[in-house]
Amino acid sequence: KAGVTQTPRYLIKTRGQQVTLSCSPISGHRSVSWYQQTPGQGLQFLFEYFSETQRNKGNFPGRFSGRQFSNSRSEMNVSTLELGDSALYLCASSLERGRDFYNEQFFGPGTRLTVL
Amino acid sequence: KNEVEQSPQNLTAQEGEFITINCSYSVGISALHWLQQHPGGGIVSLFMLSSGKKKHGRLIATINIQEKHSSLHITASHPRDSAVYICAVRLVEASGSRLTFGEGTQLTVNP
């Protein structure tokens, strides 16, 4: 079974631009979560999607948004990029059967975003 | 104070040594995860625990819900175990659930 894939793997943007990152979960997984990892703040939760619905959102500004499609693939978008948005963005999928049943998360390789 | 505290932050060991990494949390959780991250960023989930103890090969994870504490043990450590080990807890809130992460423990195992 193929693992979680993320595209692109590396991205360089300039301040003020916007970016869209993509995540394809493991086949059959309906839950996708997104995380930001920076040297200063470590790993932080961005969003969690289940069956096309955002279940929870972390403490990030409205410039960060996401969505999930009917095939469980997910995208996240960051508008008006700032230097501080430079980070490794990770997505993870899991086979969750409902709100109160949680499974192991399988992480993708991440997208490394550099904002100049 | 962080909701998840790991110790030590850095750990250097000789090949073959027994290693323990600790994780303490301050909130009620539904599960605790131990993750491994190698240079380059890839994260692998090692364990997900809600009670007791789990073992996989040379790795053992334990959790004490009453004391809000978990440990990750590596027996007969090997240089390939060198990585960052991250403890994460799943919090269930009114708005949904989320993982909250510790700062990680950088483990270096020397041959």
Coordinates of N, CA, C and O in Angstrom, one line a residue, chain A residues 9 33 35 37 43-45 48 55-56 88 90 96 99-100 102-109 112, chain B residues 30 33 35 37 40-46 48 86 90 92-99 101-102:
Chain A
R9 N 7.6 18.7 -2.7 CA 8.5 18.4 -1.6 C 9.3 19.7 -1.1 O 9.5 19.8 0.1
S33 N -4.6 15.2 8.8 CA -4.2 16.3 9.7 C -3.0 17.0 9.1 O -2.2 16.4 8.4
Y35 N 0.3 19.7 10.0 CA 1.1 20.2 11.0 C 2.2 21.1 10.4 O 2.7 20.9 9.3
Q37 N 6.1 22.5 11.3 CA 7.3 22.3 12.1 C 8.3 23.4 11.8 O 8.8 23.5 10.7
L43 N 6.7 21.2 16.5 CA 5.5 20.8 15.7 C 4.2 21.4 16.3 O 4.0 21.3 17.5
Q44 N 3.4 21.9 15.4 CA 2.2 22.5 15.8 C 1.0 22.1 14.9 O 1.2 22.0 13.7
F45 N -0.1 21.9 15.5 CA -1.3 21.4 14.8 C -1.9 22.5 14.0 O -2.1 23.6 14.6
E48 N -7.5 19.5 11.1 CA -7.8 18.1 11.0 C -9.1 18.0 10.1 O -10.1 18.7 10.4
R55 N -12.6 19.2 11.3 CA -13.0 18.8 12.6 C -12.5 19.7 13.7 O -13.0 19.9 14.7
N56 N -11.3 20.2 13.4 CA -10.6 21.1 14.4 C -9.6 22.0 13.7 O -9.1 21.6 12.6
L88 N 8.6 23.3 7.7 CA 8.3 22.0 7.1 C 6.8 21.8 7.4 O 6.4 21.8 8.6
L90 N 3.8 19.2 7.4 CA 3.6 17.7 7.4 C 2.1 17.4 7.4 O 1.3 18.1 8.0
E96 N -9.8 6.5 10.6 CA -10.6 6.7 11.8 C -12.1 6.5 11.4 O -12.5 7.0 10.4
R99 N -15.7 10.2 15.3 CA -15.1 11.3 16.1 C -14.4 10.8 17.4 O -13.4 11.3 17.7
D100 N -14.9 9.7 18.0 CA -14.3 9.3 19.2 C -13.4 8.0 19.1 O -13.1 7.4 20.1
Y102 N -9.8 6.9 17.6 CA -8.6 7.4 17.0 C -7.6 6.3 16.8 O -7.4 5.4 17.5
N103 N -6.9 6.4 15.6 CA -5.9 5.5 15.2 C -4.6 6.1 15.1 O -4.4 7.3 15.1
E104 N -3.6 5.2 14.9 CA -2.2 5.7 14.6 C -2.2 6.6 13.4 O -2.9 6.4 12.4
Q105 N -1.4 7.6 13.4 CA -1.2 8.5 12.3 C 0.0 8.1 11.5 O 1.0 7.8 12.0
F106 N -0.2 8.2 10.2 CA 0.9 7.9 9.2 C 1.3 9.2 8.6 O 0.4 9.9 7.9
F107 N 2.5 9.6 8.7 CA 3.0 10.9 8.3 C 3.5 10.9 6.8 O 4.2 9.9 6.4
G108 N 3.3 11.9 6.1 CA 4.0 12.1 4.8 C 5.4 12.6 5.0 O 5.8 13.0 6.1
P109 N 6.1 12.8 3.9 CA 7.5 13.2 4.0 C 7.6 14.7 4.2 O 8.7 15.2 4.6
R112 N 8.8 21.3 2.4 CA 9.7 22.3 3.0 C 9.5 23.6 2.2 O 9.8 23.7 1.1
Chain B
S30 N -6.6 11.4 25.5 CA -7.3 10.1 25.0 C -6.2 9.1 24.6 O -6.5 7.9 24.5
H33 N 1.2 9.4 21.8 CA 2.0 8.8 20.6 C 3.5 9.0 20.9 O 3.9 10.1 21.4
L35 N 6.8 9.3 18.5 CA 7.2 9.4 17.1 C 8.7 9.5 16.9 O 9.4 9.9 17.9
Q37 N 11.7 10.9 14.3 CA 12.0 11.8 13.1 C 13.5 11.7 12.8 O 14.3 12.1 13.7
G40 N 16.2 15.1 7.7 CA 15.4 15.2 6.4 C 13.9 15.3 6.6 O 13.2 15.7 5.7
G41 N 13.5 15.0 7.9 CA 12.1 15.4 8.3 C 11.1 14.2 8.4 O 10.1 14.4 9.1
G42 N 11.3 13.1 7.8 CA 10.3 12.1 7.8 C 10.0 11.6 9.2 O 10.9 11.4 10.0
I43 N 8.7 11.5 9.5 CA 8.3 11.1 10.9 C 7.6 9.7 10.8 O 6.8 9.5 9.9
V44 N 8.0 8.9 11.7 CA 7.4 7.5 11.8 C 6.7 7.4 13.1 O 7.3 7.8 14.1
S45 N 5.5 6.9 13.1 CA 4.8 6.6 14.4 C 5.3 5.3 14.9 O 5.3 4.3 14.3
L46 N 5.8 5.4 16.2 CA 6.4 4.2 16.8 C 5.3 3.5 17.7 O 5.1 2.2 17.6
M48 N 1.2 4.1 19.7 CA 0.1 4.9 20.2 C -0.4 4.1 21.4 O -0.7 2.9 21.4
I86 N 9.8 12.1 19.6 CA 8.8 13.1 19.9 C 7.6 12.4 20.6 O 7.1 11.4 20.1
R90 N -2.9 13.2 22.4 CA -4.2 13.6 21.7 C -5.1 14.2 22.8 O -5.5 13.5 23.7
V92 N -8.8 15.9 23.4 CA -10.1 15.9 22.9 C -10.8 17.2 23.5 O -11.0 17.3 24.7
E93 N -11.2 18.1 22.6 CA -11.8 19.3 23.0 C -13.2 19.4 22.5 O -13.6 18.6 21.6
A94 N -13.9 20.4 22.9 CA -15.3 20.6 22.4 C -15.3 20.8 20.9 O -16.1 20.4 20.2
S95 N -14.2 21.5 20.4 CA -14.1 21.8 19.0 C -13.6 20.6 18.2 O -13.6 20.6 16.9
G96 N -13.1 19.5 18.8 CA -12.5 18.4 18.1 C -11.3 17.9 18.8 O -11.1 18.2 20.0
S97 N -10.5 17.1 18.1 CA -9.3 16.6 18.8 C -8.0 17.2 18.1 O -8.1 17.6 16.9
R98 N -6.9 17.2 18.8 CA -5.7 17.6 18.2 C -4.5 16.9 18.9 O -4.6 16.6 20.0
L99 N -3.4 16.8 18.2 CA -2.2 16.3 18.8 C -1.4 17.5 19.2 O -1.2 18.5 18.5
F101 N 2.5 18.4 20.8 CA 3.8 17.7 20.8 C 4.7 18.3 21.8 O 4.7 19.4 22.2
G102 N 5.6 17.3 22.3 CA 6.7 17.8 23.1 C 7.8 18.3 22.2 O 7.7 18.3 20.9

